[in-house]
PDB file of C-alpha atoms in Angstrom:
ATOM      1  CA  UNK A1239      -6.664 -23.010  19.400  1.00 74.00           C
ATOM      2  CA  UNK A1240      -6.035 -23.885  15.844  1.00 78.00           C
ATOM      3  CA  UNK A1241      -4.268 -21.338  13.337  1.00 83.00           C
ATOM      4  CA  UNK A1242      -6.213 -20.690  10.365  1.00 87.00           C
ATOM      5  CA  UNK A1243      -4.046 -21.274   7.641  1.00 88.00           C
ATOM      6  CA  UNK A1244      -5.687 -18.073   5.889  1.00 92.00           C
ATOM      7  CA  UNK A1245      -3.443 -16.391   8.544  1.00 93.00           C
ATOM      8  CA  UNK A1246      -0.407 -17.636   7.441  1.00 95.00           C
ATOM      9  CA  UNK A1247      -2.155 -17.261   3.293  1.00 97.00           C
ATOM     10  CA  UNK A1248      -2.116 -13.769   4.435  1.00 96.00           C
ATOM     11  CA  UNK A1249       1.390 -13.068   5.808  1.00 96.00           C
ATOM     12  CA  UNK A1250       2.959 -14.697   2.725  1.00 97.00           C
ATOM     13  CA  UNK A1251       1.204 -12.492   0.421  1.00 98.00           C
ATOM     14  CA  UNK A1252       1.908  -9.414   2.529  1.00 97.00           C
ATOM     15  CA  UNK A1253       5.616 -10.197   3.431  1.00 95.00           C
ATOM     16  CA  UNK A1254       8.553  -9.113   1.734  1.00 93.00           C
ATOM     17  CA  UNK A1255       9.581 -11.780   0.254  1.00 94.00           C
ATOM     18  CA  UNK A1256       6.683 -12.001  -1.986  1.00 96.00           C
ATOM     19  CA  UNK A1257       7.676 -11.240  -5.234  1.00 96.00           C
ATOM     20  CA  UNK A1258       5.453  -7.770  -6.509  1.00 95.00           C
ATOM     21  CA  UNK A1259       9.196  -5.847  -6.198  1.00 92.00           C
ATOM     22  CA  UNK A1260       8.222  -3.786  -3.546  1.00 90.00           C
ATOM     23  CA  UNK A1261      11.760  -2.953  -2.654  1.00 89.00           C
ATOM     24  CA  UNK A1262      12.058  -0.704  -6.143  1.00 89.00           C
ATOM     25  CA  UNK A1263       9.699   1.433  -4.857  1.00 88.00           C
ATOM     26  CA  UNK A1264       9.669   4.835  -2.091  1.00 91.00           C
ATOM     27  CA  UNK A1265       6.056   6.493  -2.858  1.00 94.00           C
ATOM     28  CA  UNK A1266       7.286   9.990  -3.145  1.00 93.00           C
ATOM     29  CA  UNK A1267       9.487   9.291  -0.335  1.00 96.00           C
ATOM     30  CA  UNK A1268      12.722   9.638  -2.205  1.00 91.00           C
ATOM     31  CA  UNK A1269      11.912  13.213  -3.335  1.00 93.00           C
ATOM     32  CA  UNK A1270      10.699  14.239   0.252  1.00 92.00           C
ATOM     33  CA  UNK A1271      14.021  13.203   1.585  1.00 94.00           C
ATOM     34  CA  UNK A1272      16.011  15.160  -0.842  1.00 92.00           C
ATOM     35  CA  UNK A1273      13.332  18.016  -0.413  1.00 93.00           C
ATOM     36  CA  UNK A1274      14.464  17.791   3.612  1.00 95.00           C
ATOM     37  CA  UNK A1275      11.055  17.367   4.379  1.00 95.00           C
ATOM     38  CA  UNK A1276      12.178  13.720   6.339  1.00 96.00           C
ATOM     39  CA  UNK A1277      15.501  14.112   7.732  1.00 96.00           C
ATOM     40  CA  UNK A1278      15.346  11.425  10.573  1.00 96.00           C
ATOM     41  CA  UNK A1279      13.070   9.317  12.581  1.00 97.00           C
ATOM     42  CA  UNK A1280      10.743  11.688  14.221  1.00 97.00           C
ATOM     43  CA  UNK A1281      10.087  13.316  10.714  1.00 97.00           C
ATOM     44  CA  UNK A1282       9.398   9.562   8.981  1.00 98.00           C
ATOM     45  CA  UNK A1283       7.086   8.884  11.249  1.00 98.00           C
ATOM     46  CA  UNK A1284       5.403  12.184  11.084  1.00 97.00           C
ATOM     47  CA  UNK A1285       5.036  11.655   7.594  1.00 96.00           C
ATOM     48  CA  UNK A1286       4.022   8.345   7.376  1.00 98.00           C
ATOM     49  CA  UNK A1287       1.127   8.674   9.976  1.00 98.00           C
ATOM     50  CA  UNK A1288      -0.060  11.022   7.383  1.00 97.00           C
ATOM     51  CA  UNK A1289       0.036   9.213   4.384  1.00 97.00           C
ATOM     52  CA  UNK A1290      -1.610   6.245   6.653  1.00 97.00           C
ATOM     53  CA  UNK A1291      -4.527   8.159   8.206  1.00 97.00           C
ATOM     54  CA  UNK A1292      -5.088  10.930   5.037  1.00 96.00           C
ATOM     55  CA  UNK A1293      -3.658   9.833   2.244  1.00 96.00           C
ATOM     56  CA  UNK A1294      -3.112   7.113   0.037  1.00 95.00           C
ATOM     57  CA  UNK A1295      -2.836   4.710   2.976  1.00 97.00           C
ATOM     58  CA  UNK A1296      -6.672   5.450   3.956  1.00 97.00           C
ATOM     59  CA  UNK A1297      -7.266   5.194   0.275  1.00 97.00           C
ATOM     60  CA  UNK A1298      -5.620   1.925  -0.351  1.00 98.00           C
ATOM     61  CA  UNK A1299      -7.911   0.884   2.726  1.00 98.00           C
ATOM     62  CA  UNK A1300     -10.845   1.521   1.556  1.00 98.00           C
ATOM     63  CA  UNK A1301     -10.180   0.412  -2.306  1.00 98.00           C
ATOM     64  CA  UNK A1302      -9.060  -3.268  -0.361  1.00 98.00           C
ATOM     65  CA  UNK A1303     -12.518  -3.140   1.417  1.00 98.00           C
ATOM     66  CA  UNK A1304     -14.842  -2.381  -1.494  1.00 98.00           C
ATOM     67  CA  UNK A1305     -13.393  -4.972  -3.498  1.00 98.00           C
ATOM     68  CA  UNK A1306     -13.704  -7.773  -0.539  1.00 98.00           C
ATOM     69  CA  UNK A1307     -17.564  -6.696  -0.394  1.00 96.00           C
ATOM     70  CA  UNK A1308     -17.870  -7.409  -4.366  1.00 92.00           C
ATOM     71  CA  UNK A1309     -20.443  -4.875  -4.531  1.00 92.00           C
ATOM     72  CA  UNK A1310     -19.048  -3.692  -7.520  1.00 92.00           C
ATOM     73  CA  UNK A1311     -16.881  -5.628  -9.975  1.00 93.00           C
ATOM     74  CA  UNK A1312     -13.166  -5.802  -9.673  1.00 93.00           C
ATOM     75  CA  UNK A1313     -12.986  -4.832 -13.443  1.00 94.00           C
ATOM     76  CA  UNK A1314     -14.723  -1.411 -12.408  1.00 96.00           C
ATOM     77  CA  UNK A1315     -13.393  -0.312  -8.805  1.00 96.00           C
ATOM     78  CA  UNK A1316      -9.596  -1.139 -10.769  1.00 97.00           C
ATOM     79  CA  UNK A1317     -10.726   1.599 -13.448  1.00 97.00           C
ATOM     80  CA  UNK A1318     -11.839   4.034 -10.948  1.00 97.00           C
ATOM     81  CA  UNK A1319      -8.923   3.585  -8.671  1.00 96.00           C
ATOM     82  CA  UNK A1320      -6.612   4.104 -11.556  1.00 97.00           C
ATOM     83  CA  UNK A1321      -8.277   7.487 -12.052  1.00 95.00           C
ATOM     84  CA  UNK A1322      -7.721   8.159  -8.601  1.00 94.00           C
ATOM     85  CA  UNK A1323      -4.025   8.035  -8.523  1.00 94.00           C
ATOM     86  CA  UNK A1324      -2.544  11.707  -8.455  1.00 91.00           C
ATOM     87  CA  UNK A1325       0.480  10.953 -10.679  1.00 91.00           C
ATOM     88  CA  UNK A1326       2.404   9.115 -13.097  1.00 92.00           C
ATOM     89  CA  UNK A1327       4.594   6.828 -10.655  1.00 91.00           C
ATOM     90  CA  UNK A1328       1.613   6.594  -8.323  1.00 90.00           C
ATOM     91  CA  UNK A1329      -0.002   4.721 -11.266  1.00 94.00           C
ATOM     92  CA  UNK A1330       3.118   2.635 -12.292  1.00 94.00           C
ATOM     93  CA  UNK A1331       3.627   1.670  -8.487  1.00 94.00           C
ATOM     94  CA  UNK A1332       0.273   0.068  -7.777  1.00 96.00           C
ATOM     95  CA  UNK A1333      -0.124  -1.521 -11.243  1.00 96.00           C
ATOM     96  CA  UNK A1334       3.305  -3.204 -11.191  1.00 97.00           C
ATOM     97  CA  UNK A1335       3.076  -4.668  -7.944  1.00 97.00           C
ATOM     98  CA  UNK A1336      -0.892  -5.592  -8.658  1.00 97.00           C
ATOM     99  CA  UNK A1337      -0.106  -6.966 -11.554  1.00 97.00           C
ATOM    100  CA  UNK A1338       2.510  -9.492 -10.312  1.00 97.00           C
ATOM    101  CA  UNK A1339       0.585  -9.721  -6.829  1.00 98.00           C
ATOM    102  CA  UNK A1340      -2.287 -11.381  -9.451  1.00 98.00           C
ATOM    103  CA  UNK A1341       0.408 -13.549 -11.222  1.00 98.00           C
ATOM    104  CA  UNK A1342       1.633 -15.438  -8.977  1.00 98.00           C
ATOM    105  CA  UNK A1343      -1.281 -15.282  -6.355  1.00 98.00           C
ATOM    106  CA  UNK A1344      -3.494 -16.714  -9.246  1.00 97.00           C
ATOM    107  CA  UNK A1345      -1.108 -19.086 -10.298  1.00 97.00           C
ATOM    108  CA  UNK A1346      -0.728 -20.475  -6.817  1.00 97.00           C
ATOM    109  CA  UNK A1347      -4.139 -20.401  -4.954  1.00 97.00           C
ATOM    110  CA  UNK A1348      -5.834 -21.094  -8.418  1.00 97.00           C
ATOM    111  CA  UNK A1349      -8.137 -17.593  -8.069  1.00 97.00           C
ATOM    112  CA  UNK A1350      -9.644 -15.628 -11.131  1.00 96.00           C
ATOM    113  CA  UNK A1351      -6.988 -12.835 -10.600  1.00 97.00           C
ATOM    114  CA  UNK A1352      -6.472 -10.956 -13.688  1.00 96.00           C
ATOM    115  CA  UNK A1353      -4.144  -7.819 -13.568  1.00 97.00           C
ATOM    116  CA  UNK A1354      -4.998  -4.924 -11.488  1.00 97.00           C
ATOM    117  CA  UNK A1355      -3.793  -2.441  -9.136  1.00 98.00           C
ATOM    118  CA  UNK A1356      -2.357  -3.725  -5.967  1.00 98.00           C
ATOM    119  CA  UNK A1357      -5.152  -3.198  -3.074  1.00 98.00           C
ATOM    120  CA  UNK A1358      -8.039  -3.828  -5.569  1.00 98.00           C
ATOM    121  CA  UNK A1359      -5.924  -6.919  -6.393  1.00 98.00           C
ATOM    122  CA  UNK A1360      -5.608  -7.863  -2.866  1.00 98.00           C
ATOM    123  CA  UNK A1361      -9.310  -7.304  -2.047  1.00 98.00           C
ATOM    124  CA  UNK A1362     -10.791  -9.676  -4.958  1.00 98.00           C
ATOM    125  CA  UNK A1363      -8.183 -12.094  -3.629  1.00 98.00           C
ATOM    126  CA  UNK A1364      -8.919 -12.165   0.375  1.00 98.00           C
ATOM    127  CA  UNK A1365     -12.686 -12.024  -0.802  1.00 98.00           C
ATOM    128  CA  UNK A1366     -12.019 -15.089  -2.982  1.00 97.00           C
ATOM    129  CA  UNK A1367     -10.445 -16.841   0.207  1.00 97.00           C
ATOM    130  CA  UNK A1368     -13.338 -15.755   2.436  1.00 97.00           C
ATOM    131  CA  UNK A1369     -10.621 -13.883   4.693  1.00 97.00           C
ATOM    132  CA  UNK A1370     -12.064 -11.697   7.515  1.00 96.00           C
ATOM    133  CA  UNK A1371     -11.042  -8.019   5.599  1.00 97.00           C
ATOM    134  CA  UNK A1372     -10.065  -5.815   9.030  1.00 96.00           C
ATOM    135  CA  UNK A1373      -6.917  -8.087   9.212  1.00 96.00           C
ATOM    136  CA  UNK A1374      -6.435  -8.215   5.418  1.00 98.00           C
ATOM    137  CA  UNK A1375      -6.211  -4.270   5.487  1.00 98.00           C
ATOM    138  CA  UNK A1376      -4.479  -3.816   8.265  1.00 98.00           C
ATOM    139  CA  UNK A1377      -1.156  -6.253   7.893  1.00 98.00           C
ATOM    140  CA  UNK A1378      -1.638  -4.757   3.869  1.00 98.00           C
ATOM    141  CA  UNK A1379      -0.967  -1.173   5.659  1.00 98.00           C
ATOM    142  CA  UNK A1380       1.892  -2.616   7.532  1.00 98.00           C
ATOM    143  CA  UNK A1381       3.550  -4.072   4.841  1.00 97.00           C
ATOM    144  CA  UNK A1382       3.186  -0.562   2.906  1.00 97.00           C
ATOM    145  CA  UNK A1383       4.987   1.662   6.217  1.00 98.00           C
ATOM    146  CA  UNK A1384       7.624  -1.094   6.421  1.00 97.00           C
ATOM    147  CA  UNK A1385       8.509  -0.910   2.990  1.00 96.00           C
ATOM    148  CA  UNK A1386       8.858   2.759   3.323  1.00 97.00           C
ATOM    149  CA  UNK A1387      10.937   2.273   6.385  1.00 97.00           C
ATOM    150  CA  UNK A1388      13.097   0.051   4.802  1.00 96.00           C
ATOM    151  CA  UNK A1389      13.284   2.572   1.726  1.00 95.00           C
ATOM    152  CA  UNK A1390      14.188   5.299   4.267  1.00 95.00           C
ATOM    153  CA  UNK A1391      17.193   3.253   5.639  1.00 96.00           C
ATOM    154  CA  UNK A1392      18.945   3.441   2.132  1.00 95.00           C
ATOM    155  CA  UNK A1393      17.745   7.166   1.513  1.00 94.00           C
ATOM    156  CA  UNK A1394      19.487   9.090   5.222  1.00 93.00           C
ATOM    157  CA  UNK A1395      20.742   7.714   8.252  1.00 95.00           C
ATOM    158  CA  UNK A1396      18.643   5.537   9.834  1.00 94.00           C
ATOM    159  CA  UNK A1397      19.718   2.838  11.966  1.00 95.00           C
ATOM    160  CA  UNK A1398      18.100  -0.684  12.364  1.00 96.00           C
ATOM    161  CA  UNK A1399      16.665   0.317  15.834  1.00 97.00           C
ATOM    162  CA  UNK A1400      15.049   3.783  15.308  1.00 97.00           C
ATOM    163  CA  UNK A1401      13.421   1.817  11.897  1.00 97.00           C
ATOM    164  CA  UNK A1402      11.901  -1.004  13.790  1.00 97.00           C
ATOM    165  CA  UNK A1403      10.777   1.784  16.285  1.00 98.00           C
ATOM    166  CA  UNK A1404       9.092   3.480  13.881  1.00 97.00           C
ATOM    167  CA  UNK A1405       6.960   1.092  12.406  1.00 97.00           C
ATOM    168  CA  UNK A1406       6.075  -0.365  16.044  1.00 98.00           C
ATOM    169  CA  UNK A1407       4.818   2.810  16.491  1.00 98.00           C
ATOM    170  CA  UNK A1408       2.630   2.883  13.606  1.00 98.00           C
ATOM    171  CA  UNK A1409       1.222   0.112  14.077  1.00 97.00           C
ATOM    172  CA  UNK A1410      -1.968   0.862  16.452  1.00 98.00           C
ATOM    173  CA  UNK A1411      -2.375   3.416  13.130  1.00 98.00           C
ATOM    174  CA  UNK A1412      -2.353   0.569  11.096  1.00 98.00           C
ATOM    175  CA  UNK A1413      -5.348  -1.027  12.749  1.00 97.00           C
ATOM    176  CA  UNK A1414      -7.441   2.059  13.757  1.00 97.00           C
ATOM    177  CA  UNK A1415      -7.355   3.193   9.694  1.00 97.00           C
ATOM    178  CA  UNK A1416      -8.326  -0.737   8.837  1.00 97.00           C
ATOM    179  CA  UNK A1417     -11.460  -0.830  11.194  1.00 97.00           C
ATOM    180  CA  UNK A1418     -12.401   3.101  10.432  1.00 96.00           C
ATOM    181  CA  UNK A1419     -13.645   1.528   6.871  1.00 95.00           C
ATOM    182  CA  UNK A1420     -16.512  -0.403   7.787  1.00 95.00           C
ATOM    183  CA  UNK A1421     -19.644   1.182   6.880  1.00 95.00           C
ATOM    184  CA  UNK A1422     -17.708   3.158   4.303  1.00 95.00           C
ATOM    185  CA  UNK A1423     -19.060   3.664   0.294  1.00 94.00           C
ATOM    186  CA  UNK A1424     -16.974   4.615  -2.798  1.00 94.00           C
ATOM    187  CA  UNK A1425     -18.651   8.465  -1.442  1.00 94.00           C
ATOM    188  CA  UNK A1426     -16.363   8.199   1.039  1.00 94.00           C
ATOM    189  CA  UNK A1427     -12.875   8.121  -1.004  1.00 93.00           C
ATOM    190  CA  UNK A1428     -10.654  10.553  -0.068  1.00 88.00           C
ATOM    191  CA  UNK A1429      -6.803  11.564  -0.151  1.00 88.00           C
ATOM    192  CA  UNK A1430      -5.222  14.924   1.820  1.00 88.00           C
ATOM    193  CA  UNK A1431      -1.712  14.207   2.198  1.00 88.00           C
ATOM    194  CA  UNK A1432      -0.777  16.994  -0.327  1.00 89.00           C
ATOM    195  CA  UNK A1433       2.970  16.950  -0.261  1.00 88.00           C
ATOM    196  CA  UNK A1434       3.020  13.492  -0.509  1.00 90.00           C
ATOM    197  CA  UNK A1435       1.119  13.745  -3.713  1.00 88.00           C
ATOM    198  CA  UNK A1436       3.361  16.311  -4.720  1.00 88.00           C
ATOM    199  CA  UNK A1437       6.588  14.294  -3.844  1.00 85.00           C
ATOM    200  CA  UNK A1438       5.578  11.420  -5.870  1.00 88.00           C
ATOM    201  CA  UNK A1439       5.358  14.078  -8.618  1.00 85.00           C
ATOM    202  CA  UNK A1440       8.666  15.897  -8.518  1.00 81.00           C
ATOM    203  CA  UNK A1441      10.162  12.270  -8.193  1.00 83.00           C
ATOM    204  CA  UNK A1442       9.379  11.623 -12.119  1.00 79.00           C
ATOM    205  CA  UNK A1443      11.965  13.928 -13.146  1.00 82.00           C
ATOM    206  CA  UNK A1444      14.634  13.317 -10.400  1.00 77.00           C
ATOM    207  CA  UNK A1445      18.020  12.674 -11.164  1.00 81.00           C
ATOM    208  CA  UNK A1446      19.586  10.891 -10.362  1.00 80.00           C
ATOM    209  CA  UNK A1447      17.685   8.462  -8.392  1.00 80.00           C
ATOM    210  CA  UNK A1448      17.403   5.018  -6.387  1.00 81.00           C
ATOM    211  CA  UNK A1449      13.632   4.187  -6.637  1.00 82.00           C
ATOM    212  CA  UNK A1450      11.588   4.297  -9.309  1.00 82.00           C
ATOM    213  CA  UNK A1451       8.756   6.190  -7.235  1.00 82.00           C
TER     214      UNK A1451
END
């Protein structure tokens, strides 16, 4: 059988190498290792399968699926998921990496992209390349717990092994949060992972400090 080359579209914008500067970013997860809420692997994983299934993960899910449908403009769901965003860095995280997700993605597919928060970014775009959206959200939610992983590495000890474990164990998440959108309206927004809110909120005054969320 034939690969779809909106596979491969799809990997490239979602890999690591793509340039939206992932890397410079931990989502809170910075302050929640100095905290000592994540100490090690079974704690990273505990917190990222909340973030994934409560908080901004499910979120970022649901934000990529509304703007695939184009039910609403991309102009609007970007303002509303701006006011969504429960702090400072939050804010400065998706909008940096949206913003040069659009760039180059723009630049290079030729897509009316203009700047916007990451997963509303991503949306418009797999929605302008008629891409089937359960695969678009879940590699997107992959991407987001290996960057943490990787973040986590350079933050405690964390060997190569126990990280790749990690995310292979998140990864039946990954797709169970993707296809637990369908069917699901703009009512159905909703965020629970407290401390990680309140992680990426003691991070803006941390000092000193390797990420810049």
């Amino acid at each position: 059988m034939p690969i779809d080359p909106r596979l491969l579209t799809l990997t490239q914008w979602l890999s690591p190498a793509y340039p939206v500067g992932a890397f410079a970013w931990s989502h809170g997860l910075e302050s929640a290792v100095g905290q000592g809420w994540v100490t090690d692997a079974k704690s990273l994983q505990a917190w990222l399968t909340d973030v994934l299934r409560d908080g901004s993960g499910k979120a970022d899910a649901l934000w990529i699926r509304l703007a695939w449908q184009g039910d609403r403009s991309a102009a609007e769901l970007d303002a509303l998921a701006r006011a969504w965003q429960p702090s400072r860095e939050r804010l400065r995280e998706a909008e940096r990496q949206g913003t040069a997700f659009a760039q180059v993605t723009a630049e290079v597919w030729d897509l009316d992209l203009p700047p916007m928060l990451l997963p509303v970014a991503l949306g418009d775009a797999a929605r302008q390349m008629d891409m089937m959206i359960e695969p678009v959200i879940a590699l997107y939610l992959q991407s987001f717990a290996g960057n943490l992983v990787s973040a986590a590495q350079r933050l405690m000890p964390l060997g190569q092994t126990a990280a790749q474990a990690v995310l292979a164990r998140l990864a039946p998440l990954c797709a169970e949060v993707a296809a637990g959108t369908e069917g699901l309206t703009l009512d159905d927004m909703a965020s629970c992972a407290f401390l990680s809110d309140i992680a990426s909120m003691k991070h803006e005054t941390l000092e000193p400090r390797l990420f810049q969320s």
